[in-house]
Amino acid sequence: MGRKKKSGSEQPTARVAPGKKGAPPSASQSAEKKVGASPQIILAMGVAGALLGFLSGLNLWPPIPQNLNSLIASSGWLAGVLGQQHLDYHHAVEGLFLGLSVGLGSAYSFNLPMRKMVMTWLLAGGGLLAGALIIKSAPAAALGWVIGLVAAQATPA
């Protein structure tokens, strides 16, 4: 195998001392770049979660009356209420707090080290499921999320 010839168009690169103006950033300077979610992103995710939670709780189906036992009777009742707006502000506010806590907590977790971030998702998600499945309410799910988030903060990094 032969040697590769250098073309005449290649010019040697100029080396500049790290302290001088126009110097490329050193490895220590480029490693200082902040990784994670900024406070604006955390706030935006919290507001978006609160809005979606509010909207999901606002328009709920009214409960089906107990005396409708047959499929035809319950279908007729649902057809009668279809298109009518049933605004439920109580459930909307509960959904707002649930969406706010989940949005803020999950956005905050992006600023944590990888192990603690995963523990936050597991413990907070487990608390959310426990609150939603055992007590069956949005405030219990939000409280379960917050308790799981606090428990994850107590785990070692």
Short mmCIF file of N, CA and C in Angstrom, two decimals:
data_model
loop_
_atom_site.label_atom_id
_atom_site.label_comp_id
_atom_site.label_asym_id
_atom_site.label_seq_id
_atom_site.Cartn_x
_atom_site.Cartn_y
_atom_site.Cartn_z
N MET A 1 0.83 -1.16 0.00
CA MET A 1 0.00 0.00 0.00
C MET A 1 0.88 1.24 0.00
N GLY A 2 0.45 2.20 -0.71
CA GLY A 2 1.22 3.42 -0.80
C GLY A 2 0.73 4.48 0.17
N ARG A 3 1.55 5.48 0.32
CA ARG A 3 1.16 6.59 1.20
C ARG A 3 0.22 7.52 0.48
N LYS A 4 -0.66 8.12 1.27
CA LYS A 4 -1.61 9.06 0.71
C LYS A 4 -0.92 10.41 0.58
N LYS A 5 -1.08 11.03 -0.56
CA LYS A 5 -0.46 12.33 -0.78
C LYS A 5 -1.36 13.41 -0.22
N LYS A 6 -0.75 14.42 0.37
CA LYS A 6 -1.49 15.57 0.86
C LYS A 6 -1.74 16.51 -0.30
N SER A 7 -2.97 17.00 -0.34
CA SER A 7 -3.26 17.95 -1.41
C SER A 7 -2.73 19.32 -1.00
N GLY A 8 -2.46 20.12 -1.96
CA GLY A 8 -1.91 21.44 -1.71
C GLY A 8 -2.94 22.41 -1.14
N SER A 9 -4.23 22.05 -1.22
CA SER A 9 -5.26 22.98 -0.74
C SER A 9 -5.45 22.90 0.78
N GLU A 10 -4.93 21.86 1.42
CA GLU A 10 -5.09 21.75 2.87
C GLU A 10 -4.18 22.74 3.56
N GLN A 11 -4.74 23.45 4.52
CA GLN A 11 -3.94 24.40 5.28
C GLN A 11 -3.89 23.93 6.72
N PRO A 12 -2.79 24.16 7.37
CA PRO A 12 -2.71 23.76 8.78
C PRO A 12 -3.67 24.60 9.62
N THR A 13 -4.26 23.98 10.61
CA THR A 13 -5.20 24.70 11.47
C THR A 13 -4.42 25.49 12.50
N ALA A 14 -4.94 26.68 12.76
CA ALA A 14 -4.28 27.55 13.74
C ALA A 14 -4.77 27.18 15.13
N ARG A 15 -3.85 27.09 16.06
CA ARG A 15 -4.20 26.78 17.43
C ARG A 15 -4.15 28.05 18.24
N VAL A 16 -5.22 28.28 19.00
CA VAL A 16 -5.32 29.47 19.81
C VAL A 16 -5.29 29.04 21.27
N ALA A 17 -4.61 29.79 22.08
CA ALA A 17 -4.56 29.48 23.51
C ALA A 17 -5.96 29.60 24.09
N PRO A 18 -6.34 28.73 25.08
CA PRO A 18 -7.70 28.73 25.60
C PRO A 18 -8.14 30.05 26.22
N GLY A 19 -7.26 30.86 26.73
CA GLY A 19 -7.65 32.09 27.39
C GLY A 19 -7.88 33.25 26.43
N LYS A 20 -7.50 33.12 25.19
CA LYS A 20 -7.58 34.24 24.26
C LYS A 20 -8.94 34.30 23.58
N LYS A 21 -9.25 35.51 23.09
CA LYS A 21 -10.52 35.74 22.41
C LYS A 21 -10.56 34.95 21.10
N GLY A 22 -11.74 34.36 20.83
CA GLY A 22 -11.90 33.59 19.61
C GLY A 22 -11.50 32.14 19.77
N ALA A 23 -11.16 31.74 20.97
CA ALA A 23 -10.76 30.36 21.20
C ALA A 23 -12.00 29.46 21.24
N PRO A 24 -11.88 28.25 20.73
CA PRO A 24 -13.01 27.32 20.83
C PRO A 24 -13.22 26.95 22.31
N PRO A 25 -14.44 26.67 22.71
CA PRO A 25 -14.69 26.35 24.12
C PRO A 25 -14.01 25.05 24.50
N SER A 26 -13.45 25.03 25.68
CA SER A 26 -12.79 23.82 26.15
C SER A 26 -13.84 22.81 26.60
N ALA A 27 -13.42 21.60 26.92
CA ALA A 27 -14.35 20.55 27.31
C ALA A 27 -15.06 20.90 28.61
N SER A 28 -14.38 21.57 29.52
CA SER A 28 -15.02 21.93 30.78
C SER A 28 -16.06 23.03 30.60
N GLN A 29 -15.84 23.92 29.64
CA GLN A 29 -16.80 24.99 29.39
C GLN A 29 -18.05 24.46 28.70
N SER A 30 -17.90 23.52 27.79
CA SER A 30 -19.07 23.00 27.08
C SER A 30 -19.87 22.03 27.95
N ALA A 31 -19.26 21.45 28.98
CA ALA A 31 -19.97 20.52 29.86
C ALA A 31 -20.88 21.26 30.83
N GLU A 32 -20.75 22.56 30.94
CA GLU A 32 -21.56 23.34 31.87
C GLU A 32 -22.96 23.63 31.33
N LYS A 33 -23.26 23.18 30.14
CA LYS A 33 -24.58 23.42 29.55
C LYS A 33 -25.64 22.71 30.40
N LYS A 34 -26.71 23.45 30.75
CA LYS A 34 -27.74 22.91 31.61
C LYS A 34 -28.64 21.97 30.83
N VAL A 35 -28.88 20.81 31.41
CA VAL A 35 -29.73 19.81 30.79
C VAL A 35 -30.97 19.67 31.65
N GLY A 36 -32.12 19.57 31.05
CA GLY A 36 -33.36 19.39 31.79
C GLY A 36 -34.39 20.42 31.38
N ALA A 37 -35.48 20.43 32.13
CA ALA A 37 -36.59 21.33 31.83
C ALA A 37 -36.38 22.66 32.53
N SER A 38 -36.60 23.73 31.79
CA SER A 38 -36.49 25.06 32.38
C SER A 38 -37.74 25.35 33.20
N PRO A 39 -37.70 26.36 34.07
CA PRO A 39 -38.90 26.70 34.85
C PRO A 39 -40.10 27.04 33.97
N GLN A 40 -39.87 27.63 32.81
CA GLN A 40 -40.98 27.95 31.91
C GLN A 40 -41.63 26.68 31.37
N ILE A 41 -40.82 25.67 31.06
CA ILE A 41 -41.36 24.41 30.56
C ILE A 41 -42.12 23.69 31.66
N ILE A 42 -41.60 23.71 32.88
CA ILE A 42 -42.29 23.07 33.99
C ILE A 42 -43.64 23.74 34.22
N LEU A 43 -43.66 25.05 34.20
CA LEU A 43 -44.92 25.78 34.39
C LEU A 43 -45.88 25.50 33.24
N ALA A 44 -45.39 25.46 32.02
CA ALA A 44 -46.25 25.19 30.87
C ALA A 44 -46.85 23.80 30.93
N MET A 45 -46.07 22.81 31.35
CA MET A 45 -46.61 21.45 31.46
C MET A 45 -47.64 21.37 32.58
N GLY A 46 -47.42 22.11 33.67
CA GLY A 46 -48.41 22.13 34.74
C GLY A 46 -49.71 22.77 34.30
N VAL A 47 -49.62 23.88 33.58
CA VAL A 47 -50.82 24.57 33.11
C VAL A 47 -51.55 23.71 32.07
N ALA A 48 -50.81 23.07 31.18
CA ALA A 48 -51.44 22.22 30.17
C ALA A 48 -52.13 21.02 30.83
N GLY A 49 -51.49 20.42 31.83
CA GLY A 49 -52.12 19.32 32.54
C GLY A 49 -53.36 19.77 33.29
N ALA A 50 -53.31 20.95 33.90
CA ALA A 50 -54.47 21.48 34.61
C ALA A 50 -55.62 21.75 33.65
N LEU A 51 -55.32 22.31 32.49
CA LEU A 51 -56.37 22.59 31.51
C LEU A 51 -57.01 21.30 31.00
N LEU A 52 -56.18 20.31 30.68
CA LEU A 52 -56.72 19.05 30.19
C LEU A 52 -57.52 18.33 31.27
N GLY A 53 -57.03 18.39 32.51
CA GLY A 53 -57.79 17.79 33.61
C GLY A 53 -59.12 18.48 33.83
N PHE A 54 -59.14 19.80 33.73
CA PHE A 54 -60.37 20.56 33.89
C PHE A 54 -61.37 20.19 32.81
N LEU A 55 -60.89 20.13 31.57
CA LEU A 55 -61.80 19.82 30.46
C LEU A 55 -62.30 18.38 30.52
N SER A 56 -61.46 17.45 30.98
CA SER A 56 -61.91 16.07 31.05
C SER A 56 -62.93 15.87 32.16
N GLY A 57 -62.88 16.66 33.21
CA GLY A 57 -63.87 16.53 34.27
C GLY A 57 -65.10 17.36 34.06
N LEU A 58 -65.07 18.29 33.13
CA LEU A 58 -66.17 19.23 32.97
C LEU A 58 -67.41 18.60 32.35
N ASN A 59 -67.24 17.85 31.31
CA ASN A 59 -68.39 17.31 30.59
C ASN A 59 -68.48 15.81 30.86
N LEU A 60 -69.22 15.44 31.88
CA LEU A 60 -69.37 14.04 32.24
C LEU A 60 -70.78 13.57 31.93
N TRP A 61 -70.89 12.27 31.64
CA TRP A 61 -72.20 11.68 31.45
C TRP A 61 -72.91 11.65 32.79
N PRO A 62 -74.19 11.96 32.79
CA PRO A 62 -74.93 11.81 34.04
C PRO A 62 -75.08 10.33 34.36
N PRO A 63 -75.20 9.98 35.62
CA PRO A 63 -75.32 8.56 35.97
C PRO A 63 -76.62 7.97 35.43
N ILE A 64 -76.55 6.73 34.98
CA ILE A 64 -77.72 6.05 34.45
C ILE A 64 -78.64 5.69 35.61
N PRO A 65 -79.92 5.99 35.49
CA PRO A 65 -80.86 5.65 36.57
C PRO A 65 -80.88 4.13 36.84
N GLN A 66 -81.08 3.77 38.09
CA GLN A 66 -81.02 2.37 38.51
C GLN A 66 -82.15 1.52 37.92
N ASN A 67 -83.31 2.12 37.64
CA ASN A 67 -84.44 1.33 37.18
C ASN A 67 -84.37 0.97 35.70
N LEU A 68 -83.33 1.38 34.99
CA LEU A 68 -83.16 1.01 33.59
C LEU A 68 -82.34 -0.28 33.52
N ASN A 69 -83.01 -1.40 33.47
CA ASN A 69 -82.32 -2.69 33.52
C ASN A 69 -82.04 -3.27 32.14
N SER A 70 -82.86 -2.95 31.17
CA SER A 70 -82.69 -3.56 29.85
C SER A 70 -81.77 -2.70 28.99
N LEU A 71 -81.22 -3.33 27.99
CA LEU A 71 -80.33 -2.64 27.07
C LEU A 71 -81.08 -1.59 26.26
N ILE A 72 -82.29 -1.90 25.89
CA ILE A 72 -83.09 -0.97 25.08
C ILE A 72 -83.43 0.28 25.90
N ALA A 73 -83.82 0.08 27.17
CA ALA A 73 -84.18 1.23 28.01
C ALA A 73 -82.98 2.12 28.28
N SER A 74 -81.82 1.52 28.57
CA SER A 74 -80.62 2.35 28.84
C SER A 74 -80.13 3.03 27.56
N SER A 75 -80.26 2.36 26.42
CA SER A 75 -79.88 3.00 25.15
C SER A 75 -80.79 4.17 24.82
N GLY A 76 -82.08 4.00 25.10
CA GLY A 76 -83.03 5.09 24.88
C GLY A 76 -82.74 6.27 25.79
N TRP A 77 -82.38 5.98 27.03
CA TRP A 77 -82.05 7.06 27.97
C TRP A 77 -80.80 7.80 27.52
N LEU A 78 -79.76 7.05 27.11
CA LEU A 78 -78.53 7.69 26.62
C LEU A 78 -78.79 8.51 25.37
N ALA A 79 -79.66 8.02 24.49
CA ALA A 79 -80.01 8.80 23.30
C ALA A 79 -80.73 10.08 23.68
N GLY A 80 -81.49 10.03 24.75
CA GLY A 80 -82.21 11.22 25.20
C GLY A 80 -81.29 12.28 25.77
N VAL A 81 -80.21 11.87 26.41
CA VAL A 81 -79.30 12.86 27.01
C VAL A 81 -78.14 13.20 26.09
N LEU A 82 -78.00 12.46 24.99
CA LEU A 82 -76.91 12.74 24.05
C LEU A 82 -77.10 14.13 23.45
N GLY A 83 -76.09 14.90 23.47
CA GLY A 83 -76.15 16.25 22.91
C GLY A 83 -76.51 17.30 23.93
N GLN A 84 -77.02 16.89 25.06
CA GLN A 84 -77.28 17.86 26.13
C GLN A 84 -75.98 18.07 26.88
N GLN A 85 -75.73 19.28 27.23
CA GLN A 85 -74.49 19.58 27.91
C GLN A 85 -74.70 19.45 29.42
N HIS A 86 -73.89 18.61 30.02
CA HIS A 86 -73.94 18.40 31.46
C HIS A 86 -72.60 18.87 32.02
N LEU A 87 -72.54 20.10 32.48
CA LEU A 87 -71.30 20.64 33.00
C LEU A 87 -71.21 20.31 34.49
N ASP A 88 -70.15 19.66 34.83
CA ASP A 88 -69.94 19.24 36.21
C ASP A 88 -68.69 19.96 36.73
N TYR A 89 -68.90 21.09 37.37
CA TYR A 89 -67.76 21.91 37.81
C TYR A 89 -67.00 21.28 38.96
N HIS A 90 -67.66 20.50 39.77
CA HIS A 90 -66.98 19.84 40.89
C HIS A 90 -65.92 18.87 40.37
N HIS A 91 -66.31 18.00 39.44
CA HIS A 91 -65.34 17.07 38.86
C HIS A 91 -64.31 17.79 38.01
N ALA A 92 -64.68 18.92 37.43
CA ALA A 92 -63.73 19.68 36.63
C ALA A 92 -62.61 20.25 37.50
N VAL A 93 -62.95 20.75 38.68
CA VAL A 93 -61.92 21.29 39.58
C VAL A 93 -61.04 20.16 40.11
N GLU A 94 -61.64 19.00 40.40
CA GLU A 94 -60.84 17.85 40.82
C GLU A 94 -59.87 17.43 39.72
N GLY A 95 -60.34 17.40 38.48
CA GLY A 95 -59.46 17.07 37.37
C GLY A 95 -58.38 18.11 37.16
N LEU A 96 -58.70 19.38 37.44
CA LEU A 96 -57.71 20.44 37.34
C LEU A 96 -56.55 20.20 38.30
N PHE A 97 -56.85 19.87 39.55
CA PHE A 97 -55.78 19.62 40.52
C PHE A 97 -55.00 18.36 40.18
N LEU A 98 -55.67 17.35 39.69
CA LEU A 98 -54.96 16.14 39.28
C LEU A 98 -54.04 16.43 38.10
N GLY A 99 -54.52 17.12 37.10
CA GLY A 99 -53.68 17.46 35.95
C GLY A 99 -52.53 18.37 36.31
N LEU A 100 -52.77 19.32 37.22
CA LEU A 100 -51.71 20.22 37.65
C LEU A 100 -50.62 19.47 38.39
N SER A 101 -51.00 18.58 39.30
CA SER A 101 -49.98 17.86 40.07
C SER A 101 -49.19 16.91 39.18
N VAL A 102 -49.86 16.22 38.28
CA VAL A 102 -49.14 15.29 37.39
C VAL A 102 -48.27 16.06 36.40
N GLY A 103 -48.77 17.17 35.86
CA GLY A 103 -47.98 17.96 34.92
C GLY A 103 -46.74 18.57 35.55
N LEU A 104 -46.91 19.17 36.72
CA LEU A 104 -45.75 19.76 37.40
C LEU A 104 -44.77 18.69 37.86
N GLY A 105 -45.27 17.60 38.41
CA GLY A 105 -44.39 16.54 38.91
C GLY A 105 -43.60 15.86 37.82
N SER A 106 -44.25 15.56 36.71
CA SER A 106 -43.52 14.90 35.63
C SER A 106 -42.53 15.84 34.95
N ALA A 107 -42.88 17.11 34.83
CA ALA A 107 -41.93 18.06 34.23
C ALA A 107 -40.74 18.28 35.16
N TYR A 108 -40.99 18.33 36.47
CA TYR A 108 -39.90 18.51 37.42
C TYR A 108 -38.95 17.31 37.39
N SER A 109 -39.48 16.14 37.14
CA SER A 109 -38.65 14.93 37.17
C SER A 109 -37.58 14.94 36.08
N PHE A 110 -37.76 15.72 35.02
CA PHE A 110 -36.75 15.77 33.97
C PHE A 110 -35.47 16.45 34.42
N ASN A 111 -35.51 17.18 35.53
CA ASN A 111 -34.31 17.84 36.05
C ASN A 111 -33.54 16.95 37.03
N LEU A 112 -34.02 15.76 37.28
CA LEU A 112 -33.39 14.86 38.25
C LEU A 112 -32.44 13.91 37.54
N PRO A 113 -31.51 13.31 38.31
CA PRO A 113 -30.67 12.26 37.71
C PRO A 113 -31.54 11.09 37.22
N MET A 114 -31.01 10.29 36.32
CA MET A 114 -31.80 9.25 35.66
C MET A 114 -32.45 8.29 36.65
N ARG A 115 -31.71 7.80 37.62
CA ARG A 115 -32.27 6.84 38.58
C ARG A 115 -33.41 7.46 39.38
N LYS A 116 -33.21 8.68 39.85
CA LYS A 116 -34.25 9.35 40.64
C LYS A 116 -35.46 9.70 39.76
N MET A 117 -35.23 10.02 38.50
CA MET A 117 -36.32 10.32 37.59
C MET A 117 -37.20 9.08 37.38
N VAL A 118 -36.58 7.94 37.16
CA VAL A 118 -37.34 6.71 36.97
C VAL A 118 -38.06 6.32 38.26
N MET A 119 -37.41 6.49 39.40
CA MET A 119 -38.07 6.21 40.67
C MET A 119 -39.25 7.14 40.90
N THR A 120 -39.13 8.38 40.47
CA THR A 120 -40.24 9.32 40.58
C THR A 120 -41.42 8.84 39.76
N TRP A 121 -41.16 8.42 38.54
CA TRP A 121 -42.26 7.95 37.68
C TRP A 121 -42.91 6.69 38.27
N LEU A 122 -42.09 5.76 38.77
CA LEU A 122 -42.64 4.52 39.30
C LEU A 122 -43.44 4.75 40.58
N LEU A 123 -42.85 5.47 41.53
CA LEU A 123 -43.53 5.68 42.81
C LEU A 123 -44.73 6.61 42.68
N ALA A 124 -44.57 7.70 41.93
CA ALA A 124 -45.69 8.62 41.76
C ALA A 124 -46.80 7.98 40.93
N GLY A 125 -46.43 7.24 39.91
CA GLY A 125 -47.44 6.53 39.11
C GLY A 125 -48.15 5.46 39.92
N GLY A 126 -47.40 4.76 40.78
CA GLY A 126 -48.02 3.78 41.67
C GLY A 126 -48.97 4.43 42.66
N GLY A 127 -48.57 5.58 43.19
CA GLY A 127 -49.46 6.31 44.09
C GLY A 127 -50.71 6.80 43.39
N LEU A 128 -50.55 7.25 42.15
CA LEU A 128 -51.69 7.69 41.36
C LEU A 128 -52.66 6.53 41.13
N LEU A 129 -52.14 5.37 40.74
CA LEU A 129 -53.00 4.21 40.51
C LEU A 129 -53.66 3.75 41.80
N ALA A 130 -52.91 3.76 42.90
CA ALA A 130 -53.49 3.34 44.17
C ALA A 130 -54.63 4.27 44.58
N GLY A 131 -54.43 5.56 44.46
CA GLY A 131 -55.49 6.50 44.81
C GLY A 131 -56.69 6.39 43.90
N ALA A 132 -56.45 6.17 42.61
CA ALA A 132 -57.55 6.10 41.65
C ALA A 132 -58.32 4.79 41.75
N LEU A 133 -57.62 3.68 42.02
CA LEU A 133 -58.29 2.39 42.03
C LEU A 133 -58.88 2.02 43.39
N ILE A 134 -58.26 2.49 44.49
CA ILE A 134 -58.75 2.12 45.81
C ILE A 134 -59.84 3.08 46.27
N ILE A 135 -59.56 4.38 46.22
CA ILE A 135 -60.53 5.37 46.71
C ILE A 135 -61.44 5.84 45.58
N LYS A 136 -61.01 5.70 44.35
CA LYS A 136 -61.80 6.01 43.15
C LYS A 136 -62.23 7.47 43.07
N SER A 137 -61.27 8.37 43.26
CA SER A 137 -61.56 9.79 43.08
C SER A 137 -60.31 10.49 42.57
N ALA A 138 -60.52 11.60 41.89
CA ALA A 138 -59.40 12.37 41.34
C ALA A 138 -58.54 13.00 42.43
N PRO A 139 -59.12 13.54 43.53
CA PRO A 139 -58.25 14.07 44.59
C PRO A 139 -57.38 13.00 45.24
N ALA A 140 -57.91 11.79 45.38
CA ALA A 140 -57.11 10.70 45.94
C ALA A 140 -55.98 10.32 44.99
N ALA A 141 -56.25 10.35 43.70
CA ALA A 141 -55.21 10.06 42.72
C ALA A 141 -54.13 11.14 42.74
N ALA A 142 -54.54 12.41 42.87
CA ALA A 142 -53.56 13.50 42.95
C ALA A 142 -52.74 13.39 44.22
N LEU A 143 -53.40 13.06 45.34
CA LEU A 143 -52.67 12.89 46.60
C LEU A 143 -51.71 11.71 46.52
N GLY A 144 -52.13 10.62 45.89
CA GLY A 144 -51.23 9.48 45.69
C GLY A 144 -50.04 9.85 44.85
N TRP A 145 -50.24 10.68 43.83
CA TRP A 145 -49.13 11.14 42.99
C TRP A 145 -48.14 11.95 43.81
N VAL A 146 -48.65 12.87 44.62
CA VAL A 146 -47.78 13.74 45.41
C VAL A 146 -47.02 12.93 46.46
N ILE A 147 -47.69 11.97 47.10
CA ILE A 147 -47.01 11.12 48.10
C ILE A 147 -45.93 10.29 47.42
N GLY A 148 -46.21 9.75 46.25
CA GLY A 148 -45.19 9.01 45.50
C GLY A 148 -44.03 9.89 45.08
N LEU A 149 -44.31 11.14 44.73
CA LEU A 149 -43.27 12.08 44.34
C LEU A 149 -42.35 12.40 45.53
N VAL A 150 -42.97 12.59 46.70
CA VAL A 150 -42.18 12.85 47.91
C VAL A 150 -41.37 11.63 48.31
N ALA A 151 -41.96 10.44 48.18
CA ALA A 151 -41.23 9.21 48.51
C ALA A 151 -40.06 9.00 47.56
N ALA A 152 -40.22 9.37 46.31
CA ALA A 152 -39.12 9.23 45.35
C ALA A 152 -37.99 10.21 45.67
N GLN A 153 -38.32 11.38 46.20
CA GLN A 153 -37.28 12.33 46.57
C GLN A 153 -36.45 11.83 47.74
N ALA A 154 -37.03 10.95 48.56
CA ALA A 154 -36.31 10.41 49.70
C ALA A 154 -35.37 9.28 49.31
N THR A 155 -35.49 8.75 48.11
CA THR A 155 -34.61 7.65 47.68
C THR A 155 -33.23 8.22 47.36
N PRO A 156 -32.19 7.41 47.58
CA PRO A 156 -30.84 7.90 47.27
C PRO A 156 -30.62 8.01 45.76
N ALA A 157 -29.80 8.98 45.39
CA ALA A 157 -29.50 9.19 43.96
C ALA A 157 -28.47 8.24 43.54
#
